[in-house]
Coordinates of C-alpha atoms in Angstrom, one line a residue:
M38 CA -17.3 17.8 -25.9
L39 CA -13.5 18.8 -24.7
E40 CA -15.0 21.7 -22.8
N41 CA -17.5 19.7 -21.0
L42 CA -14.7 17.1 -19.7
F43 CA -13.0 19.6 -17.8
R44 CA -15.9 21.5 -16.6
K45 CA -15.6 22.6 -12.7
K46 CA -17.2 22.8 -9.9
S47 CA -16.9 26.0 -7.8
I48 CA -16.2 26.2 -4.6
T49 CA -18.5 28.9 -3.7
K50 CA -21.8 26.0 -5.5
I51 CA -19.8 23.5 -3.3
L52 CA -20.4 25.1 -0.1
E53 CA -24.1 26.5 -0.9
D54 CA -25.1 23.0 -1.3
A55 CA -23.4 21.9 1.8
E56 CA -25.3 24.4 3.6
K57 CA -28.4 23.5 1.9
G58 CA -27.5 19.5 2.9
Y59 CA -28.0 18.9 -0.7
G60 CA -31.6 19.4 -1.2
D61 CA -32.1 16.7 1.5
H62 CA -32.4 18.9 5.2
D63 CA -33.8 16.2 7.4
S64 CA -30.6 13.5 6.5
A65 CA -27.5 15.0 7.0
L66 CA -24.2 13.5 8.7
S67 CA -23.9 14.0 11.9
K68 CA -21.4 16.7 13.1
T69 CA -19.2 14.9 16.0
L70 CA -15.5 15.1 15.5
G71 CA -12.8 17.2 17.0
V72 CA -8.9 17.2 16.6
R73 CA -8.6 14.5 19.1
D74 CA -11.1 12.3 17.2
L75 CA -9.5 13.0 14.0
T76 CA -5.7 12.1 14.8
A77 CA -6.9 9.5 16.7
F78 CA -8.9 8.0 13.0
G79 CA -4.9 8.9 11.5
I80 CA -3.6 6.5 13.8
A81 CA -6.1 3.7 14.1
A82 CA -5.1 3.6 10.1
I83 CA -1.5 4.3 10.0
I84 CA -0.5 2.2 12.8
G85 CA -1.8 -1.1 11.7
A86 CA -0.7 -3.7 9.2
G87 CA 2.8 -1.7 8.6
I88 CA 3.5 -2.1 12.4
F89 CA 2.6 -5.5 12.9
S90 CA 3.6 -7.3 9.8
T91 CA 5.8 -5.2 6.7
I92 CA 8.3 -3.7 8.8
G93 CA 10.0 -7.0 9.6
K94 CA 10.3 -7.5 5.2
A95 CA 11.3 -4.0 5.5
S96 CA 13.8 -4.3 7.7
A97 CA 15.5 -7.1 6.5
D98 CA 15.5 -5.7 3.1
G99 CA 17.3 -2.4 4.4
G100 CA 18.6 -3.2 8.0
P101 CA 18.8 -0.6 11.0
A102 CA 18.5 2.2 8.0
V103 CA 14.8 1.1 7.0
I104 CA 14.4 4.3 9.6
F105 CA 15.7 6.4 6.8
L106 CA 12.6 4.9 4.6
F107 CA 9.8 5.4 7.6
I108 CA 11.3 9.3 7.8
F109 CA 11.0 9.7 3.7
T110 CA 8.0 8.4 3.3
A111 CA 7.0 10.5 6.2
I112 CA 8.4 13.7 4.6
A113 CA 6.5 12.7 1.5
C114 CA 3.2 12.2 3.5
S115 CA 3.6 15.4 5.0
F116 CA 4.1 17.4 2.0
A117 CA 0.6 15.8 0.1
A118 CA -1.0 16.1 3.9
F119 CA 0.2 19.8 3.5
A120 CA -1.8 19.8 0.4
Y121 CA -4.7 17.7 1.7
A122 CA -4.7 20.3 4.9
E123 CA -4.9 23.1 2.3
F124 CA -8.3 21.9 0.1
A125 CA -9.3 20.9 3.4
S126 CA -9.6 24.5 4.2
M127 CA -11.0 25.8 1.0
V128 CA -13.5 23.0 0.6
P129 CA -14.6 21.5 4.2
V130 CA -17.0 18.6 2.6
S131 CA -16.8 14.9 2.0
G132 CA -14.8 13.4 -1.0
S133 CA -11.2 14.1 0.0
A134 CA -9.2 14.2 -3.1
Y135 CA -12.1 13.9 -5.7
T136 CA -13.9 16.9 -4.7
Y137 CA -10.3 19.0 -4.4
S138 CA -9.8 17.3 -8.0
Y139 CA -13.2 18.4 -9.1
V140 CA -12.6 21.8 -8.4
A141 CA -8.8 22.3 -9.5
F142 CA -8.8 20.2 -13.0
G143 CA -12.5 19.4 -13.7
E144 CA -14.9 16.6 -13.9
L145 CA -12.6 13.9 -15.9
V146 CA -9.6 14.5 -13.6
A147 CA -12.1 14.3 -10.9
W148 CA -13.8 11.3 -12.0
I149 CA -10.3 9.3 -12.5
I150 CA -9.0 10.4 -9.0
G151 CA -12.7 9.2 -7.2
W152 CA -12.5 5.6 -9.6
S153 CA -8.7 5.7 -8.1
L154 CA -10.0 6.3 -4.3
I155 CA -12.3 3.3 -5.0
M156 CA -9.5 1.0 -5.7
E157 CA -7.4 2.7 -2.8
Y158 CA -9.8 1.9 -0.1
A159 CA -11.1 -1.3 -1.5
V160 CA -7.6 -2.6 -2.3
G161 CA -6.5 -1.4 1.0
N162 CA -9.1 -3.2 3.2
I163 CA -8.7 -6.4 1.1
T164 CA -4.9 -6.1 2.1
V165 CA -5.7 -5.3 5.8
A166 CA -8.2 -8.2 5.9
I167 CA -5.8 -10.7 4.3
S168 CA -3.6 -9.5 7.1
W169 CA -6.1 -10.0 9.8
S170 CA -6.9 -13.0 8.8
D171 CA -3.3 -14.0 9.1
Y172 CA -3.0 -13.2 13.1
F173 CA -6.1 -14.3 13.7
T174 CA -5.6 -17.6 12.8
G175 CA -2.2 -17.6 14.1
L176 CA -3.9 -16.4 17.3
L177 CA -6.2 -19.5 17.4
S178 CA -3.5 -21.9 17.1
S179 CA -1.3 -20.4 20.0
I180 CA -4.7 -21.0 22.3
H181 CA -3.4 -23.5 24.9
I182 CA -6.4 -24.6 27.7
P183 CA -4.8 -28.0 29.4
A184 CA -8.1 -28.2 31.8
L185 CA -10.4 -28.2 29.1
G186 CA -8.3 -30.4 26.4
I187 CA -7.6 -27.3 24.2
N188 CA -4.3 -27.4 22.2
G189 CA -3.9 -24.6 19.7
I190 CA -7.5 -24.2 17.1
N191 CA -6.6 -24.9 13.8
L192 CA -8.4 -24.1 10.8
P193 CA -7.4 -26.0 7.8
D194 CA -5.1 -24.4 5.6
W195 CA -7.7 -24.3 2.7
M196 CA -10.0 -21.8 5.1
T197 CA -7.3 -19.2 5.5
M198 CA -5.8 -18.2 2.2
D199 CA -6.6 -17.1 -0.9
Y200 CA -7.0 -18.8 -4.6
L201 CA -4.4 -17.7 -6.1
T202 CA -1.4 -17.9 -3.2
A203 CA -2.6 -21.7 -2.8
Y204 CA -2.1 -22.2 -6.5
N205 CA 1.1 -20.8 -6.9
G206 CA 2.7 -22.2 -3.8
H207 CA 1.8 -25.6 -5.3
Q208 CA 3.1 -25.1 -8.4
H209 CA 6.5 -23.3 -6.3
A210 CA 6.8 -26.6 -4.5
E211 CA 6.7 -29.0 -7.3
A212 CA 9.2 -27.6 -9.1
L213 CA 11.7 -27.2 -5.7
V214 CA 11.2 -30.9 -4.7
N215 CA 11.9 -31.7 -8.3
A216 CA 15.2 -29.4 -7.9
G217 CA 16.2 -31.6 -5.1
K218 CA 14.6 -29.9 -2.1
N219 CA 13.0 -32.2 0.5
Y220 CA 9.2 -31.1 1.1
A221 CA 10.2 -30.7 5.1
N222 CA 12.8 -28.1 4.0
L223 CA 10.3 -25.6 2.0
D224 CA 9.9 -22.2 2.7
E225 CA 7.3 -22.1 5.5
A226 CA 4.8 -19.9 3.4
I227 CA 5.0 -22.4 0.1
R228 CA 4.7 -25.2 2.4
I229 CA 1.4 -24.1 3.8
S230 CA 0.4 -23.1 0.8
N231 CA 0.8 -26.3 -0.9
N232 CA -1.3 -27.9 2.3
A233 CA -4.1 -25.7 1.1
W234 CA -4.0 -26.8 -2.1
I235 CA -3.2 -30.7 -1.9
T236 CA -6.3 -30.6 1.2
A237 CA -9.2 -28.3 -0.6
P238 CA -12.2 -30.0 -1.2
K239 CA -12.8 -30.0 -4.7
I240 CA -15.8 -29.5 -7.3
G241 CA -14.4 -31.7 -10.4
N242 CA -10.7 -30.2 -10.7
F243 CA -11.9 -26.6 -9.0
H244 CA -9.8 -26.4 -5.6
I245 CA -12.4 -24.9 -3.0
V246 CA -9.0 -22.2 -1.4
A247 CA -10.9 -19.0 0.2
D248 CA -10.2 -16.8 3.1
L249 CA -13.2 -17.3 5.6
P250 CA -11.6 -15.4 8.5
A251 CA -11.4 -12.1 6.2
L252 CA -14.8 -12.6 5.3
G253 CA -16.1 -12.6 8.8
I254 CA -13.9 -9.5 9.9
I255 CA -14.9 -7.5 7.0
T256 CA -18.9 -8.2 8.0
L257 CA -18.5 -7.3 10.8
I258 CA -16.9 -3.9 10.3
T259 CA -19.2 -2.9 7.9
W260 CA -21.9 -3.6 10.2
L261 CA -19.9 -0.8 12.9
V262 CA -19.7 1.5 9.9
Y263 CA -23.6 1.1 9.0
R264 CA -24.6 1.7 12.8
G265 CA -23.2 5.7 12.5
M266 CA -20.1 7.6 13.3
K267 CA -20.6 8.0 16.8
E268 CA -20.2 4.2 17.2
S269 CA -17.3 4.0 14.8
K270 CA -15.6 6.7 16.6
N271 CA -15.7 5.5 19.7
A272 CA -14.4 1.7 18.7
S273 CA -11.6 3.6 16.8
N274 CA -10.7 5.3 20.0
A275 CA -10.7 2.3 22.0
M276 CA -8.5 0.4 19.7
V277 CA -6.2 2.9 18.9
I278 CA -5.4 3.4 22.9
V279 CA -4.8 -0.6 23.0
K280 CA -2.5 -0.3 20.1
L281 CA -0.6 2.8 22.0
V282 CA -0.1 0.9 25.6
V283 CA 1.1 -2.5 23.7
I284 CA 3.6 -0.6 20.8
L285 CA 4.4 1.5 24.2
L286 CA 4.9 -2.1 26.0
V287 CA 7.1 -3.3 23.1
L288 CA 9.4 0.0 23.2
S289 CA 9.8 -0.3 26.8
V290 CA 10.4 -3.8 27.2
G291 CA 12.8 -4.3 24.2
V292 CA 15.3 -1.7 24.6
F293 CA 16.6 -3.9 27.6
Y294 CA 17.3 -6.5 24.6
I295 CA 19.0 -4.5 22.4
D296 CA 22.3 -5.3 21.0
T297 CA 24.1 -2.5 19.4
K298 CA 26.2 -5.1 17.5
N299 CA 22.8 -6.0 15.6
W300 CA 23.4 -2.4 14.0
H301 CA 26.0 -2.9 12.2
P302 CA 26.6 -2.6 9.4
F303 CA 23.8 0.1 9.7
A304 CA 22.6 -0.2 5.9
P305 CA 23.7 -3.4 4.7
N306 CA 22.7 -3.4 1.5
G307 CA 23.0 0.6 0.6
V308 CA 20.3 2.7 -0.8
S309 CA 18.7 0.3 -2.8
G310 CA 18.2 -2.2 0.2
I311 CA 16.5 0.7 1.7
M312 CA 14.0 1.6 -0.7
K313 CA 13.0 -1.8 -1.7
G314 CA 10.4 -1.6 1.0
V315 CA 9.3 1.9 -0.1
S316 CA 5.6 -0.2 -1.0
A317 CA 5.4 -1.9 2.1
V318 CA 6.6 1.9 4.2
F319 CA 4.4 3.5 2.1
F320 CA 1.1 1.3 2.6
A321 CA 1.9 2.1 6.2
Y322 CA 1.2 5.5 6.1
I323 CA -1.6 5.8 3.7
G324 CA -4.2 5.9 5.7
F325 CA -4.1 9.7 6.9
D326 CA -6.3 11.1 3.8
A327 CA -9.3 8.9 4.8
I328 CA -9.5 11.4 7.5
S329 CA -10.3 14.0 4.9
T330 CA -13.5 11.6 3.7
T331 CA -14.6 12.8 6.9
A332 CA -15.1 16.5 6.8
E333 CA -18.9 17.0 6.9
E334 CA -18.7 14.8 9.9
C335 CA -16.2 17.5 11.8
K336 CA -17.4 20.2 13.9
N337 CA -14.9 22.8 12.7
P338 CA -13.6 21.1 10.0
Q339 CA -11.2 24.2 8.4
R340 CA -9.5 24.5 11.6
D341 CA -9.2 20.7 12.8
L342 CA -8.6 18.6 10.0
P343 CA -5.1 19.9 9.3
R344 CA -4.1 19.6 12.5
G345 CA -5.3 15.9 12.9
M346 CA -3.4 14.7 9.9
M347 CA -0.1 16.3 11.2
W348 CA -0.1 15.0 14.8
A349 CA -1.1 11.8 13.3
I350 CA 1.6 11.9 10.9
I351 CA 4.1 12.8 13.5
I352 CA 3.0 10.6 16.6
C353 CA 3.1 7.7 14.0
T354 CA 6.5 8.5 12.7
I355 CA 8.1 8.4 15.7
L356 CA 6.4 5.0 16.7
Y357 CA 7.6 3.6 13.4
V358 CA 11.4 5.1 14.1
A359 CA 11.3 3.6 17.3
I360 CA 10.2 0.1 16.5
A361 CA 12.2 -0.6 14.0
L362 CA 15.3 0.4 16.1
V363 CA 14.2 -1.9 19.1
L364 CA 13.3 -4.6 16.3
T365 CA 17.1 -4.6 14.6
G366 CA 18.5 -4.0 17.6
M367 CA 17.0 -7.2 19.5
V368 CA 17.3 -9.7 16.4
R369 CA 19.8 -9.2 13.1
Y370 CA 18.0 -7.6 10.5
D371 CA 18.4 -10.8 7.9
H372 CA 16.6 -12.4 10.6
L373 CA 13.1 -10.3 10.4
A374 CA 11.7 -11.5 7.3
V375 CA 8.6 -13.2 8.6
G376 CA 5.3 -12.3 9.0
D377 CA 4.9 -11.2 12.9
P378 CA 7.9 -9.6 13.6
L379 CA 7.1 -8.1 16.7
S380 CA 5.9 -11.3 18.4
F381 CA 8.9 -12.8 16.9
V382 CA 12.0 -10.7 18.4
F383 CA 9.9 -11.4 21.8
D384 CA 10.0 -15.1 20.7
Q385 CA 13.5 -15.3 20.0
V386 CA 14.8 -13.9 23.7
N387 CA 11.9 -16.6 25.5
L388 CA 9.6 -13.7 26.3
K389 CA 6.5 -16.0 25.5
M390 CA 4.5 -13.8 27.2
M391 CA 4.9 -10.6 25.0
S392 CA 4.4 -12.6 22.3
G393 CA 1.0 -13.5 22.9
I394 CA 0.3 -9.8 24.3
I395 CA 1.7 -8.6 20.8
A396 CA -0.5 -11.6 19.0
V397 CA -3.6 -10.1 20.6
S398 CA -3.5 -6.3 20.1
A399 CA -2.5 -7.0 16.8
V400 CA -6.2 -8.4 15.9
F401 CA -7.5 -5.3 17.5
A402 CA -4.8 -2.6 15.4
M403 CA -5.9 -4.3 12.1
A404 CA -9.4 -4.2 12.8
S405 CA -8.7 -0.2 13.2
V406 CA -7.2 0.1 10.0
L407 CA -10.5 -2.0 8.6
L408 CA -12.6 0.5 10.2
V409 CA -11.2 3.4 9.2
F410 CA -10.8 2.7 5.4
Q411 CA -14.3 1.0 4.9
M412 CA -15.6 3.9 7.0
G413 CA -14.0 6.4 4.1
Q414 CA -14.9 4.4 1.0
P415 CA -18.7 5.0 1.4
R416 CA -18.0 9.3 1.6
I417 CA -16.6 9.1 -2.0
W418 CA -19.4 7.3 -3.6
M419 CA -21.8 9.3 -1.9
S420 CA -19.9 12.5 -3.3
M421 CA -19.3 10.9 -6.6
S422 CA -23.4 10.3 -6.2
R423 CA -24.4 13.6 -5.3
D424 CA -22.5 15.3 -8.5
G425 CA -24.6 12.7 -10.9
L426 CA -21.3 10.8 -11.6
L427 CA -22.9 7.5 -9.8
P428 CA -26.6 6.3 -9.3
K429 CA -28.5 8.5 -6.7
K430 CA -29.0 5.8 -4.2
F431 CA -25.2 5.7 -3.5
S432 CA -25.5 9.1 -1.6
K433 CA -28.8 8.3 0.2
I434 CA -28.5 9.3 3.9
H435 CA -29.9 6.4 6.5
P436 CA -33.0 8.2 8.8
V437 CA -31.7 7.2 12.0
Y438 CA -28.0 6.1 11.6
K439 CA -26.8 9.1 9.5
T440 CA -24.6 7.6 7.6
P441 CA -24.9 6.5 3.6
S442 CA -26.3 3.3 4.4
F443 CA -26.6 1.9 0.9
A444 CA -22.9 2.8 0.0
T445 CA -21.6 1.6 3.0
I446 CA -23.3 -2.1 2.3
V447 CA -22.2 -1.7 -1.3
V448 CA -18.6 -1.6 0.1
G449 CA -19.2 -4.2 2.1
F450 CA -19.7 -6.8 -0.6
V451 CA -16.8 -4.8 -2.7
V452 CA -14.7 -5.5 0.1
A453 CA -15.7 -9.2 1.4
V454 CA -16.1 -10.8 -2.0
P455 CA -12.5 -10.5 -3.1
S456 CA -10.5 -10.7 -0.3
L457 CA -11.8 -14.9 -0.2
F458 CA -9.6 -15.1 -3.1
M459 CA -7.2 -11.9 -3.8
N460 CA -3.7 -12.0 -3.0
L461 CA -1.9 -9.7 -0.8
T462 CA 1.4 -8.9 -2.6
I463 CA -0.8 -7.7 -5.6
V464 CA -3.3 -5.8 -3.7
T465 CA -0.7 -4.2 -1.3
D466 CA 0.8 -2.6 -4.7
L467 CA -2.1 -1.8 -6.4
C468 CA -3.0 0.2 -3.1
S469 CA -0.5 2.1 -3.3
I470 CA -0.2 3.5 -6.5
G471 CA -3.8 4.4 -6.5
T472 CA -2.9 6.4 -3.5
L473 CA 0.0 8.3 -4.7
F474 CA -1.7 9.0 -7.6
A475 CA -4.3 10.5 -5.4
F476 CA -1.8 12.5 -3.4
V477 CA 0.0 13.9 -7.0
L478 CA -3.1 15.0 -8.3
V479 CA -3.4 16.8 -4.8
C480 CA -0.5 18.5 -4.5
A481 CA -0.8 19.7 -8.0
G482 CA -4.0 20.8 -7.5
V483 CA -2.7 23.4 -4.9
L484 CA -0.7 24.4 -7.4
V485 CA -2.9 25.1 -10.2
L486 CA -5.2 27.2 -7.4
Q487 CA -2.0 28.5 -5.5
N488 CA -2.8 32.3 -7.6
K489 CA -6.5 32.2 -7.7
P490 CA -8.1 35.6 -6.4
N491 CA -11.1 34.8 -4.3
I492 CA -10.7 31.8 -2.4
Q493 CA -11.1 32.0 1.3
R494 CA -8.4 30.1 3.0
K495 CA -8.1 29.1 7.0
F496 CA -4.9 27.4 6.5
K497 CA -2.4 28.2 3.0
I498 CA 1.0 26.2 3.0
P499 CA 4.3 28.7 3.6
Y500 CA 5.3 29.6 0.7
A501 CA 8.9 28.9 -0.3
N502 CA 10.2 29.5 -4.4
S503 CA 10.7 26.3 -5.9
K504 CA 13.0 27.9 -8.8
Y505 CA 15.4 28.8 -6.3
I506 CA 16.3 25.1 -5.0
I507 CA 14.2 22.4 -7.7
P508 CA 16.6 22.7 -10.6
V509 CA 19.5 23.1 -8.2
V510 CA 18.2 19.6 -6.7
F511 CA 17.8 17.9 -10.3
A512 CA 21.4 18.8 -11.5
G513 CA 22.9 18.0 -8.1
M514 CA 20.9 14.4 -8.7
I515 CA 22.0 14.5 -12.4
I516 CA 25.9 15.2 -11.4
A517 CA 25.8 12.2 -8.4
G518 CA 24.6 10.0 -11.4
F519 CA 27.3 10.1 -13.6
T520 CA 29.9 10.3 -11.0
T521 CA 29.3 8.6 -7.2
Y522 CA 26.9 6.2 -9.0
K523 CA 28.5 6.3 -12.3
V524 CA 28.0 1.9 -12.8
E525 CA 24.6 2.1 -12.1
T526 CA 23.3 5.2 -14.4
T527 CA 25.5 3.5 -16.9
E528 CA 23.6 -0.1 -16.7
F529 CA 20.1 1.7 -16.3
L530 CA 21.1 3.7 -19.6
T531 CA 22.8 0.8 -21.7
N532 CA 19.9 -1.4 -20.6
K533 CA 22.8 -3.9 -19.5
A534 CA 21.3 -7.6 -18.9
K535 CA 21.1 -8.5 -15.8
V536 CA 21.2 -12.4 -14.0
Q537 CA 17.9 -13.8 -12.8
E538 CA 17.2 -14.7 -8.9
P539 CA 18.3 -18.0 -8.0
I540 CA 14.5 -19.3 -7.2
S541 CA 13.3 -17.5 -10.8
F542 CA 16.3 -19.4 -12.5
I543 CA 15.6 -22.9 -10.7
T544 CA 11.7 -22.8 -11.5
L545 CA 12.3 -21.6 -15.1
L546 CA 14.5 -24.5 -16.2
D547 CA 12.5 -28.0 -17.8
K548 CA 13.9 -31.1 -16.8
N549 CA 17.0 -31.1 -18.8
E550 CA 18.2 -28.1 -17.9
L551 CA 17.8 -28.5 -14.0
D552 CA 19.8 -32.1 -15.0
N553 CA 22.6 -30.3 -16.2
V554 CA 22.5 -27.6 -13.7
Q555 CA 22.5 -30.6 -10.8
D556 CA 25.7 -32.0 -12.4
Q557 CA 27.3 -28.9 -12.7
I558 CA 26.5 -28.5 -9.1
K559 CA 28.1 -32.1 -8.1
Q560 CA 31.1 -30.9 -10.0
E561 CA 31.8 -27.8 -8.2
Q562 CA 31.4 -29.4 -5.3
N563 CA 33.6 -32.3 -6.4
K564 CA 31.5 -35.3 -5.3
P565 CA 30.3 -37.0 -8.4
E566 CA 29.3 -40.2 -6.3
L567 CA 25.7 -37.3 -5.4
I568 CA 23.0 -38.3 -7.1
A569 CA 21.1 -35.8 -8.5
R570 CA 18.0 -36.4 -7.1
N571 CA 20.0 -35.5 -3.7
I572 CA 21.0 -31.9 -4.7
D573 CA 18.8 -29.3 -3.5
A574 CA 19.9 -26.6 -5.9
E575 CA 18.1 -24.1 -4.7
A576 CA 19.9 -24.0 -1.3
Y577 CA 23.2 -24.6 -3.2
L578 CA 22.8 -21.2 -5.6
N579 CA 21.6 -19.3 -2.6
G580 CA 24.5 -19.8 -0.5
L581 CA 26.9 -18.6 -3.3
T582 CA 28.1 -15.2 -3.3
P583 CA 26.8 -12.7 -5.9
E584 CA 30.1 -13.2 -7.7
Q585 CA 30.3 -17.1 -7.5
Y586 CA 26.7 -16.9 -8.6
Q587 CA 27.3 -14.5 -11.5
S588 CA 29.8 -17.0 -12.6
F589 CA 28.0 -20.3 -12.4
V590 CA 25.0 -19.2 -14.3
E591 CA 27.1 -18.0 -17.0
K592 CA 28.5 -21.0 -17.1
S593 CA 25.4 -23.3 -17.0
K594 CA 24.1 -25.3 -20.0
V595 CA 20.6 -23.2 -20.2
S596 CA 19.5 -21.2 -22.8
A597 CA 20.4 -17.6 -22.4
D598 CA 16.8 -16.3 -21.7
K599 CA 16.5 -18.0 -18.8
K600 CA 20.2 -16.8 -17.3
F601 CA 19.6 -13.7 -17.7
E602 CA 16.8 -10.9 -17.9
S603 CA 17.7 -8.6 -20.6
G604 CA 16.0 -6.8 -23.8
W605 CA 12.6 -5.5 -23.8
S606 CA 11.5 -7.9 -20.5
L607 CA 14.6 -5.6 -18.7
F608 CA 13.6 -2.4 -19.9
K609 CA 9.9 -2.5 -19.4
H610 CA 10.5 -2.6 -15.3
K611 CA 12.4 1.0 -16.3
I612 CA 9.8 2.7 -18.0
P613 CA 7.8 4.2 -14.9
M614 CA 11.4 5.7 -13.9
W615 CA 11.7 7.1 -17.4
I616 CA 8.5 8.5 -16.7
F617 CA 10.0 10.2 -13.2
F618 CA 12.8 11.4 -15.5
I619 CA 10.6 13.2 -18.3
L620 CA 8.0 14.7 -15.6
C621 CA 11.3 15.9 -13.6
V622 CA 12.1 18.2 -16.3
M623 CA 9.0 19.4 -17.0
I624 CA 8.3 20.2 -13.1
T625 CA 11.7 22.1 -13.0
Y626 CA 11.0 24.3 -15.9
Y627 CA 7.6 25.0 -14.7
C628 CA 9.2 26.1 -11.4
I629 CA 11.7 28.5 -13.1
T630 CA 8.7 30.1 -15.1
K631 CA 5.6 29.7 -12.7
N632 CA 7.4 30.7 -9.3
L633 CA 5.8 27.2 -7.8
S634 CA 5.2 26.9 -4.3
L635 CA 8.0 24.9 -2.7
I636 CA 6.2 22.1 0.0
P637 CA 3.3 21.2 -3.0
V638 CA 6.4 20.5 -5.5
L639 CA 8.2 18.1 -3.4
G640 CA 5.2 16.6 -2.2
L641 CA 4.4 16.2 -6.5
L642 CA 8.2 14.9 -7.0
S643 CA 8.5 12.4 -3.9
C644 CA 4.9 10.5 -4.7
L645 CA 5.9 10.4 -7.9
Y646 CA 9.3 8.8 -7.3
M647 CA 7.6 6.0 -5.1
M648 CA 5.2 5.7 -8.1
C649 CA 7.9 4.6 -10.0
E650 CA 9.6 2.2 -7.4
L651 CA 6.3 0.2 -7.5
G652 CA 7.3 -1.0 -11.1
I653 CA 5.7 -1.7 -14.5
S654 CA 3.1 -4.7 -13.5
N655 CA 1.5 -2.2 -10.8
W656 CA 1.2 0.5 -13.3
I657 CA -0.6 -1.8 -15.9
G658 CA -2.8 -2.9 -13.2
F659 CA -3.6 0.6 -12.5
G660 CA -3.9 1.2 -15.9
I661 CA -6.4 -1.4 -16.4
W662 CA -8.4 -0.2 -13.9
L663 CA -8.2 3.4 -15.3
V664 CA -9.7 2.6 -18.5
I665 CA -12.6 0.3 -16.7
G666 CA -13.5 3.4 -15.1
L667 CA -13.5 5.7 -18.2
V668 CA -16.1 3.3 -20.0
V669 CA -18.4 4.1 -16.9
Y670 CA -18.0 7.3 -17.0
F671 CA -18.6 7.7 -20.7
M672 CA -21.6 5.4 -20.6
Y673 CA -23.1 6.5 -17.1
G674 CA -21.3 9.6 -15.1
Y675 CA -20.6 12.1 -18.7
H676 CA -24.4 11.8 -19.2
H677 CA -25.9 12.4 -15.5
S678 CA -23.6 14.6 -14.5
K679 CA -25.5 17.3 -12.9
L680 CA -22.7 19.8 -14.8
N681 CA -24.1 18.7 -17.9
P682 CA -26.0 21.6 -19.5
K683 CA -28.6 19.3 -20.2
N684 CA -29.5 18.3 -17.4
N685 CA -30.2 22.0 -15.9
L686 CA -28.4 21.0 -12.4
A687 CA -25.4 23.5 -12.8

């Protein structure tokens, strides 16, 4: 039983099956892609929501120094890309990390990685579809044609967001209004969410809130991907040209509005502020691995896939760093926490035409990301189906369009339906953790196969012995932790209680506790004549310095569990980092004893670190998804696998 769980596919057998067309000579995928097309697909996937949306929040957290986060993330992705490239040169077939893991670790790990890739691509497209919907509805509202009497096309709020966002927005709005805030002074996102909940049509007590534009774009992209690789390639190339032209326009115009005073301080919130945006920034890069799913449609995959991946990462990193410097130079960093930062900065310098151009291009940019992701996922399902782990229907190739037709349609439903209802923050983090897990296993797979004889490679990662570098780096990190960062390290190890954020503190209070807090504010303001309902408690607390806020909370007549996060509720968030430290010790040991190759080890460690920055809730969500996957595997995949001796197909 245990041996069967880790049965491996041989590279020779994989290449033989690919050569034979998997028993279906008349329905092979068409080979149309070269280096330029692969690079374009990479740029199409990488430059999307990241540069048009999440870069704003990351810049607000990290300041101009956010460029180091982009560089760090790019380097981590480059390490992983080297590993992908070596595998692609060994196993030039569709399947990406799933197929690579089947070769290196065996069937169970391959299933787990395939299942996580299903989540990566599906959840990633849900995320981008939601962001696309936000930009599209914003673009519609900005249309002004006086001759036709059109002064903005405004869709109802309940038609442009998910149920959970609307519900949470309503709950937050009610809590903040009870705490003294006026509806007109609510954060715009909370105000719109609250309005969506209040104005939504109802069936009984159920509010009908759904993101219909997201459904529309997924339907259109699925149709395009279904029609064929040539059509997808042409559409992707066209959208990439539009994106690059607009980004170069932004840089060439924006550079004249840079005020270097805005770059001081360069790292206002230190390393923690820079790393706070790791999920958003990493999400901007994950698309490059989708290139590897198109291996069977490449003219020369062993040569072109590595080049396409690396060119895409290099070009996109240069553009991200340049855009971040321009944004933080044009407008002070703490004003950039907006959903459309590129449009916002040009509004601030009264260049309304540029804002319009950017809004239009963002719609194309995000559509191209959807295209690449929606193209990648059916090919993962197709590969799993060929191996018997999913029903045979998923590997059916359309006789005319030469695409995995049934899988493409199912993927369309899998992405379209949740995009109506799911929350953007949740799906972004889930997508990132699934992708990082795939990167970790691909890097580990290269290490497992590094000394295997008789494996043909047309690309091999340059070798450097990690035992001379990794132990020194690990020891240096420990020394720095107990010297330069002694306070932070001590608080981490002792699980020191942490004060709640102002908005969390306020929304946790019951009515009596809220009255006590507002009375305390009146006394501190020395204005006892104020009545409680006129005090905006959340705004007052946000205006205090960290030291003043800590002192206020400590003195407030509120139960301790609402003042501070402590004990298990605090420790559970540190579990991923403890896992990282333990794995670092294990990896360092193997570096010393097994002479592991440096670049895959660096990829493994950097991706593990970014996984640990995503928080325990994302690990729990990812764990639940993997448990569901294991149930599916043991109920279907294990018994139907072509490597199962009972099927006589090995």
